[in-house]
Coordinates of C-alpha atoms and ligand atoms in Angstrom, one line a residue:
M24 CA 110.4 130.8 98.7
S25 CA 107.5 131.9 96.6
T26 CA 107.1 136.3 96.1
P27 CA 103.6 137.0 97.8
L28 CA 102.3 137.6 94.2
E29 CA 103.1 133.9 93.7
S30 CA 101.7 132.9 96.6
W31 CA 98.2 134.5 95.7
V32 CA 98.6 133.1 92.4
E33 CA 99.2 129.6 93.1
E34 CA 96.1 129.7 96.2
S35 CA 93.9 131.1 93.2
A36 CA 94.6 128.5 90.9
R37 CA 94.0 125.6 93.6
L38 CA 90.5 127.9 94.0
T39 CA 89.5 128.0 90.3
K40 CA 91.2 125.1 88.8
P41 CA 92.3 126.7 85.4
A42 CA 93.6 124.2 82.6
K43 CA 96.7 126.9 82.3
I44 CA 98.2 129.8 83.2
V45 CA 99.6 132.9 81.4
W46 CA 101.8 135.4 83.0
C47 CA 101.0 138.7 80.9
D48 CA 104.1 140.7 80.0
G49 CA 102.0 143.3 77.6
S50 CA 104.1 142.6 74.3
E51 CA 103.0 143.1 71.3
A52 CA 104.0 139.4 70.6
E53 CA 101.6 138.8 73.5
S54 CA 98.9 141.0 72.4
E55 CA 99.0 139.5 69.0
R56 CA 98.2 136.0 70.5
L57 CA 95.9 136.9 72.3
T58 CA 94.1 138.7 69.2
A59 CA 94.7 135.5 67.2
D60 CA 93.1 133.6 69.9
M61 CA 90.0 135.6 70.4
L62 CA 89.3 136.0 66.6
R63 CA 89.5 131.9 67.1
D64 CA 86.6 131.5 69.8
G65 CA 84.9 134.2 68.7
T66 CA 85.3 136.7 71.3
F67 CA 86.5 139.0 68.7
L68 CA 85.3 139.7 65.2
E69 CA 87.8 141.6 63.2
L70 CA 86.7 145.0 61.9
N71 CA 87.8 146.1 58.3
Q72 CA 91.7 145.9 58.6
K73 CA 91.9 148.3 55.8
T74 CA 90.0 151.2 57.6
H75 CA 90.4 150.3 61.0
P76 CA 93.6 148.4 61.4
R77 CA 93.7 146.2 64.5
C78 CA 90.2 147.0 65.5
Y79 CA 87.8 144.3 66.7
L80 CA 84.5 143.9 67.9
H81 CA 83.6 142.3 71.1
R82 CA 79.9 141.6 71.5
S83 CA 79.1 140.7 74.7
N84 CA 76.4 138.7 76.7
P85 CA 73.2 141.0 76.1
N86 CA 72.3 140.2 79.8
D87 CA 75.7 141.7 80.9
V88 CA 76.2 145.8 79.2
A89 CA 76.6 147.8 81.9
R90 CA 78.0 148.2 85.7
T91 CA 75.4 146.4 88.1
E92 CA 75.2 148.5 91.0
Q93 CA 72.6 146.5 92.9
L94 CA 75.6 143.6 92.8
T95 CA 78.3 145.3 93.9
F96 CA 79.3 145.6 97.6
I97 CA 81.7 147.4 99.9
C98 CA 82.3 144.6 102.7
T99 CA 83.7 146.3 105.9
R100 CA 83.8 144.4 109.1
Q101 CA 81.3 147.5 110.1
K102 CA 78.5 148.5 108.1
E103 CA 79.0 152.0 109.1
D104 CA 82.3 152.2 107.4
A105 CA 80.5 151.8 104.2
G106 CA 77.5 153.8 104.9
P107 CA 74.0 154.4 103.7
T108 CA 74.9 154.7 100.1
N109 CA 76.9 151.3 99.8
N110 CA 75.6 147.9 99.6
W111 CA 77.3 145.9 102.2
M112 CA 78.5 142.4 103.4
D113 CA 80.2 141.5 106.3
P114 CA 84.0 140.4 104.6
S115 CA 83.7 136.7 105.9
E116 CA 79.7 136.4 104.9
A117 CA 81.0 137.7 101.3
K118 CA 84.0 135.3 101.1
E119 CA 81.9 132.2 102.1
K120 CA 79.3 133.2 99.4
L121 CA 81.9 133.9 96.4
R122 CA 84.3 131.0 96.9
P123 CA 81.6 128.3 95.9
L124 CA 81.4 130.3 92.7
F125 CA 85.1 130.6 91.9
D126 CA 85.7 126.8 93.3
G127 CA 86.5 125.2 89.8
A128 CA 85.5 128.4 87.9
M129 CA 88.2 128.1 85.4
K130 CA 88.1 124.6 84.8
G131 CA 88.9 124.3 81.0
R132 CA 89.7 127.8 81.0
T133 CA 93.2 129.9 80.9
M134 CA 94.0 132.2 83.7
Y135 CA 95.9 135.0 83.0
V136 CA 98.0 136.8 85.2
V137 CA 97.4 140.5 84.5
P138 CA 100.3 142.7 86.5
Y139 CA 99.4 146.6 85.8
I140 CA 100.9 150.1 87.3
L141 CA 98.3 152.7 88.0
G142 CA 99.5 155.9 86.7
P143 CA 102.6 156.8 85.1
A144 CA 105.4 153.9 85.4
K145 CA 107.6 156.6 87.2
S146 CA 105.5 158.2 89.2
P147 CA 105.7 158.2 93.0
Y148 CA 101.9 158.5 93.1
S149 CA 101.1 155.5 91.2
K150 CA 100.2 152.2 92.5
I151 CA 100.5 148.7 91.5
G152 CA 97.3 145.9 90.6
V153 CA 97.3 142.3 89.7
E154 CA 94.2 141.2 87.9
I155 CA 93.8 137.5 87.5
T156 CA 90.8 136.7 85.2
D157 CA 90.1 133.9 83.2
S158 CA 89.1 136.5 80.4
A159 CA 91.2 137.2 77.3
Y160 CA 89.0 140.0 76.6
V161 CA 89.5 141.4 80.1
A162 CA 93.7 140.9 79.9
A163 CA 93.1 143.1 76.2
N164 CA 91.3 145.7 77.6
M165 CA 93.6 146.3 80.8
R166 CA 96.5 146.3 78.1
I167 CA 95.2 149.5 76.7
M168 CA 93.8 151.3 79.7
S169 CA 96.7 150.7 82.2
R170 CA 100.5 149.8 82.2
M171 CA 100.3 146.6 82.2
G172 CA 103.0 143.5 82.2
K173 CA 106.6 143.6 82.3
P174 CA 106.6 147.5 83.8
A175 CA 104.7 146.4 86.7
L176 CA 106.2 143.5 87.1
D177 CA 109.9 145.4 87.3
R178 CA 108.3 147.9 89.7
L179 CA 106.5 145.8 92.0
D180 CA 109.8 143.4 92.5
N181 CA 109.2 140.8 95.1
S182 CA 106.8 143.2 97.2
A183 CA 103.5 142.4 98.7
D184 CA 102.6 146.7 97.5
F185 CA 99.7 145.4 95.3
V186 CA 95.9 145.2 95.3
P187 CA 95.0 141.7 94.1
G188 CA 91.8 141.3 92.2
L189 CA 90.4 138.1 91.5
H190 CA 88.1 137.8 88.3
S191 CA 86.2 135.1 86.8
L192 CA 83.4 135.4 84.1
G193 CA 81.9 132.1 85.8
D194 CA 78.7 130.9 84.0
L195 CA 77.9 135.2 83.8
D196 CA 74.2 134.4 85.2
P197 CA 73.5 137.8 86.8
S198 CA 72.2 135.8 90.0
R199 CA 75.7 134.8 90.5
R200 CA 77.1 138.0 89.9
F201 CA 79.1 139.8 92.3
I202 CA 81.7 142.6 92.7
M203 CA 83.2 142.9 96.3
H204 CA 85.2 145.2 97.6
F205 CA 87.5 144.5 100.8
P206 CA 89.1 148.0 101.4
E207 CA 90.3 146.8 104.9
E208 CA 92.8 144.1 103.5
K209 CA 92.7 146.1 99.8
L210 CA 91.2 143.1 97.9
I211 CA 88.8 142.8 94.9
W212 CA 86.7 139.9 93.7
S213 CA 84.4 139.9 90.9
V214 CA 82.2 137.1 89.2
G215 CA 79.7 136.5 86.8
S216 CA 80.4 139.6 84.3
G217 CA 82.9 140.5 81.5
Y218 CA 81.4 144.2 81.7
G219 CA 83.9 147.0 81.9
G220 CA 83.4 148.5 84.7
N221 CA 82.5 145.2 86.6
A222 CA 85.4 143.6 85.2
L223 CA 88.6 145.6 84.5
L224 CA 89.4 146.0 88.0
G225 CA 92.0 148.6 87.7
K226 CA 89.2 150.4 86.7
K227 CA 86.2 151.7 89.3
C228 CA 87.2 148.6 91.5
F229 CA 90.6 149.5 92.2
A230 CA 91.1 153.0 90.9
L231 CA 88.4 154.7 92.7
R232 CA 86.6 152.2 95.3
I233 CA 90.0 151.1 97.1
A234 CA 91.7 154.1 96.6
S235 CA 89.1 156.3 97.8
W236 CA 89.6 154.3 101.2
M237 CA 93.5 154.3 100.4
A238 CA 93.3 158.4 100.1
R239 CA 91.4 159.1 103.2
D240 CA 93.9 157.2 105.2
Q241 CA 96.9 158.5 103.4
G242 CA 95.5 162.2 103.0
W243 CA 94.9 162.3 98.9
M244 CA 92.2 161.9 96.8
A245 CA 90.7 159.2 94.3
E246 CA 88.0 161.4 92.1
H247 CA 86.1 160.5 89.0
M248 CA 86.9 163.3 87.1
L249 CA 88.4 163.8 84.0
I250 CA 92.0 166.5 83.9
L251 CA 92.4 168.8 81.2
G252 CA 94.6 171.9 80.7
L253 CA 93.5 174.9 79.2
E254 CA 96.2 176.8 77.1
D255 CA 95.4 180.3 76.9
P256 CA 96.8 183.1 74.4
S257 CA 100.4 183.2 75.7
G258 CA 100.6 179.9 75.6
K259 CA 100.1 179.3 79.4
V260 CA 98.1 176.3 80.9
T261 CA 95.8 176.1 83.3
Y262 CA 94.8 172.7 84.8
M263 CA 91.2 171.8 85.7
A264 CA 89.7 168.5 87.3
A265 CA 86.1 167.9 86.6
A266 CA 83.7 165.3 87.6
F267 CA 80.3 164.4 85.8
P268 CA 78.1 161.1 86.3
S269 CA 78.7 158.5 83.8
A270 CA 78.1 159.0 80.4
C271 CA 77.2 162.4 81.1
G272 CA 80.0 163.9 78.8
K273 CA 83.7 163.8 80.3
T274 CA 85.5 162.3 77.7
N275 CA 83.8 164.7 75.3
L276 CA 84.8 167.7 77.8
A277 CA 88.7 166.5 78.0
M278 CA 89.3 165.9 75.0
M279 CA 87.3 169.0 73.3
V280 CA 88.4 170.7 70.1
S281 CA 88.0 174.5 71.3
A282 CA 85.3 176.5 69.6
L283 CA 87.7 179.6 70.7
E284 CA 90.7 178.0 69.0
S285 CA 91.0 180.9 66.5
Q286 CA 91.6 183.4 69.8
G287 CA 94.2 181.1 71.5
Y288 CA 92.2 178.7 73.5
R289 CA 93.2 175.4 73.3
V290 CA 92.4 172.4 75.3
W291 CA 94.8 169.4 76.3
T292 CA 93.5 166.3 77.6
V293 CA 95.7 164.8 80.5
G294 CA 92.7 161.9 81.4
D295 CA 88.6 161.5 81.3
D296 CA 87.6 159.5 83.9
I297 CA 90.0 159.3 87.1
A298 CA 91.5 161.4 89.0
W299 CA 94.5 160.7 91.9
M300 CA 95.6 163.8 93.5
H301 CA 98.4 164.9 96.1
I302 CA 99.5 167.8 98.1
A303 CA 102.7 168.8 96.9
S304 CA 105.8 170.2 99.0
D305 CA 104.6 173.7 97.8
G306 CA 100.8 173.4 99.0
T307 CA 99.7 172.8 95.5
L308 CA 97.2 170.0 94.6
R309 CA 98.7 168.0 91.9
A310 CA 96.7 165.5 89.7
I311 CA 97.8 162.2 87.9
N312 CA 95.7 160.0 85.5
P313 CA 95.8 156.4 86.6
E314 CA 95.0 155.0 83.5
A315 CA 96.6 155.1 80.4
G316 CA 93.2 154.7 77.7
F317 CA 89.5 155.7 77.2
F318 CA 87.0 153.5 77.8
G319 CA 84.2 155.7 76.2
V320 CA 80.5 155.4 75.1
A321 CA 80.3 155.4 71.7
P322 CA 76.6 156.5 70.9
G323 CA 76.3 159.8 70.0
T324 CA 80.5 160.6 69.5
N325 CA 80.7 162.1 66.2
A326 CA 83.4 164.4 64.1
K327 CA 81.4 167.3 65.8
T328 CA 80.8 165.9 69.6
N329 CA 84.4 164.5 69.7
P330 CA 86.6 164.6 66.3
N331 CA 89.7 163.8 68.9
V332 CA 88.5 160.3 69.8
M333 CA 87.0 159.7 66.0
T334 CA 90.9 160.0 65.4
A335 CA 92.2 158.1 68.0
A336 CA 89.5 155.3 67.4
N337 CA 90.5 154.3 63.9
R338 CA 92.9 152.1 65.0
N339 CA 94.3 149.7 68.1
T340 CA 91.1 150.1 69.2
I341 CA 88.5 147.5 71.0
F342 CA 84.9 148.2 70.4
T343 CA 82.1 146.6 72.4
N344 CA 78.6 146.1 71.6
V345 CA 78.6 148.8 68.5
A346 CA 77.1 147.9 65.5
M347 CA 78.8 147.0 62.3
T348 CA 78.1 148.0 58.7
H349 CA 78.4 146.1 55.4
S350 CA 81.8 146.8 55.2
R351 CA 82.9 146.1 58.8
E352 CA 83.2 149.3 60.1
P353 CA 81.6 149.8 63.5
W354 CA 78.6 152.3 63.6
W355 CA 76.7 153.7 66.6
E356 CA 73.7 155.7 66.8
G357 CA 75.0 159.3 66.4
I358 CA 77.9 158.7 64.4
D359 CA 78.6 160.8 61.2
G360 CA 75.7 159.4 58.6
P361 CA 72.9 157.5 58.5
P362 CA 72.8 154.1 58.8
A363 CA 73.8 152.1 56.0
D364 CA 72.1 148.9 54.2
G365 CA 73.2 145.9 55.8
L366 CA 73.9 147.2 59.2
T367 CA 74.2 144.0 62.1
N368 CA 73.4 145.1 65.5
W369 CA 75.2 144.5 68.5
K370 CA 73.5 141.4 69.0
G371 CA 74.5 140.1 65.8
E372 CA 71.0 140.4 64.3
P373 CA 70.2 141.9 60.7
W374 CA 69.4 145.3 61.8
T375 CA 66.3 147.4 60.0
A376 CA 64.8 150.4 60.8
G377 CA 62.2 150.3 64.0
S378 CA 64.3 147.1 65.2
G379 CA 65.3 149.1 68.2
P380 CA 69.2 150.5 68.4
A381 CA 71.2 148.9 66.7
A382 CA 74.2 150.0 68.9
H383 CA 74.1 149.0 72.5
P384 CA 73.3 152.6 74.3
N385 CA 76.3 151.8 76.6
A386 CA 78.5 150.5 73.7
R387 CA 82.1 151.5 74.2
Y388 CA 85.0 151.8 72.4
T389 CA 88.8 151.1 74.3
V390 CA 91.4 153.3 72.8
P391 CA 94.9 154.0 74.0
A392 CA 95.4 157.7 75.6
S393 CA 98.5 158.0 73.1
Q394 CA 96.6 157.7 70.0
S395 CA 94.5 161.3 70.8
P396 CA 95.8 164.3 69.1
S397 CA 94.6 166.0 71.9
L398 CA 96.6 164.8 74.6
S399 CA 98.7 167.2 77.0
K400 CA 102.6 166.3 76.4
H401 CA 102.4 166.5 80.3
W402 CA 100.3 164.1 80.9
E403 CA 102.8 161.3 82.3
D404 CA 104.7 164.1 84.2
P405 CA 105.4 162.1 87.6
E406 CA 104.9 164.8 89.9
G407 CA 101.4 165.5 88.1
L408 CA 99.8 168.7 87.2
P409 CA 98.4 171.1 89.4
I410 CA 94.6 171.4 89.6
S411 CA 93.9 175.5 89.7
A412 CA 89.8 174.7 89.9
F413 CA 87.3 171.5 90.0
I414 CA 83.9 171.5 88.2
F415 CA 80.9 169.3 89.1
G416 CA 78.3 169.0 87.1
G417 CA 75.2 166.7 85.7
R418 CA 72.5 166.5 83.4
R419 CA 69.6 169.0 85.1
A420 CA 67.0 169.6 82.2
H421 CA 65.6 172.3 84.8
L422 CA 67.1 174.2 88.0
A423 CA 71.0 174.5 87.4
P424 CA 72.1 177.3 85.6
L425 CA 75.1 176.9 82.7
V426 CA 77.7 177.9 85.4
Y427 CA 78.1 179.2 89.0
E428 CA 81.2 179.5 91.2
S429 CA 81.0 178.6 94.7
R430 CA 81.5 181.0 97.8
N431 CA 84.9 179.5 99.0
W432 CA 85.9 175.9 99.2
Q433 CA 83.6 174.7 102.2
H434 CA 80.9 175.8 100.3
G435 CA 82.2 174.2 97.2
V436 CA 82.3 170.8 98.9
F437 CA 78.4 171.2 99.7
V438 CA 77.9 171.9 96.0
G439 CA 79.6 168.7 95.3
A440 CA 78.2 167.0 97.9
T441 CA 74.3 168.1 96.4
M442 CA 75.2 167.1 93.2
A443 CA 72.5 165.6 91.3
S444 CA 71.8 163.9 87.9
E445 CA 69.6 162.1 85.3
T446 CA 70.3 158.7 85.0
T447 CA 72.2 157.2 82.1
A448 CA 72.6 153.8 80.2
A449 CA 76.3 153.8 82.0
A450 CA 74.7 151.4 84.6
T451 CA 71.5 149.1 84.8
G452 CA 68.4 150.4 85.7
A453 CA 66.1 153.3 84.8
V454 CA 67.4 155.9 82.7
G455 CA 66.0 159.8 83.1
V456 CA 65.7 159.4 87.0
C457 CA 66.9 162.1 88.7
R458 CA 69.1 160.9 91.4
R459 CA 71.6 162.6 93.8
D460 CA 75.3 161.6 92.9
P461 CA 77.7 163.2 94.9
M462 CA 81.2 164.2 93.4
A463 CA 79.8 162.0 90.9
M464 CA 81.3 159.0 93.5
L465 CA 77.6 158.0 94.5
P466 CA 78.4 154.1 93.0
F467 CA 82.7 154.8 93.5
C468 CA 83.0 155.7 96.8
G469 CA 84.6 152.9 98.9
Y470 CA 83.6 154.4 102.2
N471 CA 81.0 156.1 104.0
M472 CA 80.3 158.9 101.9
G473 CA 79.6 160.9 105.2
D474 CA 83.4 160.8 106.2
Y475 CA 83.6 161.4 102.3
F476 CA 82.6 165.2 102.8
G477 CA 84.7 165.1 105.7
H478 CA 87.8 164.7 103.9
W479 CA 87.0 166.6 101.4
L480 CA 87.0 169.5 103.9
A481 CA 89.7 168.7 105.8
M482 CA 92.3 168.2 102.2
G483 CA 90.9 172.1 101.3
A484 CA 92.3 173.2 105.5
K485 CA 95.8 171.7 103.8
L486 CA 96.0 173.4 100.7
K487 CA 97.9 176.8 100.5
N488 CA 95.6 177.6 97.7
P489 CA 92.2 175.4 97.3
P490 CA 91.3 175.2 93.6
K491 CA 88.0 177.1 92.7
I492 CA 85.2 175.3 92.8
F493 CA 82.5 175.5 90.0
H494 CA 79.6 173.7 89.1
V495 CA 78.1 173.4 85.2
N496 CA 75.0 172.5 83.5
W497 CA 75.4 171.8 80.0
F498 CA 71.7 170.3 79.6
R499 CA 69.7 172.5 81.0
K500 CA 66.5 172.8 78.6
G501 CA 63.9 175.6 77.6
A502 CA 60.1 175.4 77.5
D503 CA 59.8 173.8 74.1
G504 CA 62.3 171.0 75.5
K505 CA 65.1 171.6 73.3
F506 CA 68.8 172.3 74.8
L507 CA 69.6 176.0 75.9
W508 CA 73.1 175.5 75.3
P509 CA 75.1 174.3 72.3
G510 CA 77.5 171.9 74.5
Y511 CA 80.7 170.6 72.8
G512 CA 83.3 172.6 71.5
E513 CA 81.2 175.6 72.9
N514 CA 81.9 174.7 76.2
V515 CA 85.2 176.0 76.2
R516 CA 83.4 180.0 76.5
V517 CA 82.4 178.5 79.9
L518 CA 86.0 177.2 80.7
K519 CA 87.3 180.6 80.1
W520 CA 84.7 182.4 81.8
M521 CA 86.3 180.0 85.0
L522 CA 89.9 181.2 84.1
D523 CA 89.2 184.4 83.8
R524 CA 87.3 184.5 87.5
I525 CA 91.0 182.1 88.6
E526 CA 92.7 185.6 87.3
G527 CA 90.5 188.0 88.5
R528 CA 89.6 189.3 85.3
A529 CA 85.3 188.2 85.0
A530 CA 82.2 189.5 86.4
A531 CA 79.8 187.7 88.4
T532 CA 76.4 188.4 89.9
E533 CA 76.2 186.9 93.5
T534 CA 73.0 184.8 94.1
P535 CA 72.3 182.6 96.8
I536 CA 73.6 179.5 95.4
G537 CA 77.1 181.1 94.3
N538 CA 78.2 183.3 91.6
V539 CA 76.9 183.6 87.8
P540 CA 78.7 185.1 85.0
T541 CA 77.1 188.7 84.1
P542 CA 76.4 187.9 80.1
S543 CA 78.9 190.0 78.9
S544 CA 81.3 188.6 81.1
L545 CA 81.1 185.5 78.8
T546 CA 83.2 185.2 75.6
L547 CA 80.6 184.6 73.0
D548 CA 81.5 186.3 69.5
G549 CA 81.2 183.7 66.8
L550 CA 77.8 182.0 68.6
S551 CA 74.8 183.1 67.8
I552 CA 72.8 183.1 70.9
S553 CA 69.6 185.3 71.8
R554 CA 69.7 187.6 75.0
D555 CA 66.4 185.7 75.8
T556 CA 67.9 182.4 76.1
L557 CA 71.2 183.2 77.7
N558 CA 68.7 185.0 80.5
E559 CA 67.0 181.8 81.1
L560 CA 70.3 179.8 81.1
L561 CA 71.9 182.1 83.7
S562 CA 69.0 182.4 85.9
V563 CA 68.4 181.2 89.4
D564 CA 64.9 180.4 90.4
S565 CA 64.9 181.0 94.4
S566 CA 61.8 179.3 95.1
D567 CA 62.9 175.9 93.0
W568 CA 66.0 176.1 94.8
L569 CA 64.6 176.2 98.3
A570 CA 62.8 172.7 97.1
E571 CA 66.4 171.6 96.2
D572 CA 68.0 172.6 99.5
R573 CA 64.9 170.3 101.6
A574 CA 65.6 167.8 99.4
V575 CA 69.4 168.2 100.1
G576 CA 68.4 167.7 103.7
E577 CA 66.5 164.8 103.2
F578 CA 69.4 163.4 101.7
F579 CA 72.0 164.3 104.0
A580 CA 69.7 162.9 107.3
K581 CA 70.7 159.5 105.7
F582 CA 74.3 159.8 106.9
G583 CA 73.3 160.7 110.4
S584 CA 76.0 161.6 112.3
H585 CA 78.6 161.5 110.0
I586 CA 77.4 164.4 108.0
P587 CA 80.5 166.8 108.9
P588 CA 78.3 170.3 110.7
A589 CA 80.1 172.4 108.0
V590 CA 78.5 170.9 105.3
T591 CA 74.8 170.9 107.0
Q592 CA 75.6 174.6 108.3
E593 CA 76.1 175.4 104.3
Q594 CA 73.0 173.5 103.6
K595 CA 70.9 175.9 106.4
A596 CA 72.5 179.2 105.0
L597 CA 71.6 178.5 101.6
A598 CA 68.2 178.0 102.9
G599 CA 68.4 181.4 104.7
R600 CA 69.7 183.3 101.8
L601 CA 67.4 181.3 99.5
T602 CA 64.1 182.9 101.4
R603 CA 65.3 186.4 101.7
A604 CA 65.8 186.3 98.1
T605 CA 62.7 184.7 97.7
V606 CA 61.1 187.4 100.3
S607 CA 62.6 190.5 98.7
A608 CA 61.6 189.2 95.4
K609 CA 57.9 189.9 96.5
Ligands
OXD728 C1 82.5 154.4 83.4 C2 81.7 154.9 84.1 O1 82.8 153.3 82.8 O2 81.5 155.7 84.6 O3 83.4 155.1 83.1 O4 80.5 154.1 84.3
MN729 MN1 83.5 157.2 85.0

């Protein structure tokens, strides 16, 4: 008798017709075999093994370098269950469309069966997925990004309790590329792309889209959030989870070297992209990181912006679409030091100044979390870590102050629901356009986002002490177009203010949008920032916010009856507070 997993593998093999099937065990020996195969067929290029032992470069097809949101679908029986912010397709139609694309897709290729655990191997909150893929690069990335192989099979045993994900590179033609989610069956089909977020099915597809659906049904949360611990001078660590849209600095914040280290404030990394959170029996919200590695954006990373990842990514790391120096070291825009002579760009061509970026703007490193010097020693605690604050944020050149605190949980949910950010290179499409991205989940929520806001409200009602909810904006610019706040390690000053608010120590000014720090409540010693710049960073312009609130109202209207009344009430209450403030300022 076949196990449910064996039956699904057999069925998938009948459809895709691979030349051979390899069950991945996650061992060193297997990793060496995969690497040797990829070096032989050109999937991997060897980087300088003296300076970067076991580091390899992968150059993807130039038409396949980012998530393709327009080709990503939530396939539910009722269109309304996917909601207005997702692409929708009927499940039978989606399967009908994709079956011919999978039919024979693995002819002459190897099918890798990749079992994996999302979350610490012993955590009751972890879940199992199995990805079938014809990409050795995907299998190698999954080995870093999850607990892959034998531990997953051991935990699964003969059970059917896993999320299957079928992936084939197909012919990489974007007109035959689809990333399909069937949340009602907990199934993923992805064809035509080898890019991380489209092809590493444990990441966005399972840990966010399918998991958010499961979380709504089962009373927990799957969020696009980093998890960090802020240690104070007494050694006490307070955990915070933060949601920013893709490529807005989650990894850098989670791995930050604190500018206040000499005062005893340190940041510990628990996760950099995804948080799964459950209500524990004591009523606290406990977070685990379902992942085991960092799939971070390389350009802009250097010894100042993220020293910890620079240390972590010099061994056992897969680089995708970075440039390479003549001594075969990885290189990207913003790395320490200018481009050396003899640079090869991400497409493998000789690079010359003026010939465009040498690394693709969405070039990535895949690095094991265990290699980061900032990794919390509690990062695999099976029960998860207690979350005391949520932080929402985005790139807003104007409007949003450096930081503000929401008035209460319901208002905080409204703040998250109204997040907006200028788009980045992490997804295909125009860069720098402001779009609404509630809780940074717009591309990742597996169901109707109106209902998702309702789920947030319901979770708050069940928590004994709901985490405080803050909003930050590291990206505010002055009239000269320059950033007002230095960011990176200095962001700890904002985290410290949050901690002081949690502990009832820091002062704040009440504004219509929430509580903003008084200038003296921020710890700014050692930082040269003028009083005018600080005032500009913390300012709240009521008439600009009124225009924002009107835009929010239009956004909410899209969700029709799915938008919770409490959220629209918050929108109206904000308009009232802003109008009163505008009138009294006249
Ligand atoms: C990611 C993303 O890769 O959000 O984490 O695009
Ligand atoms: Mn992400």
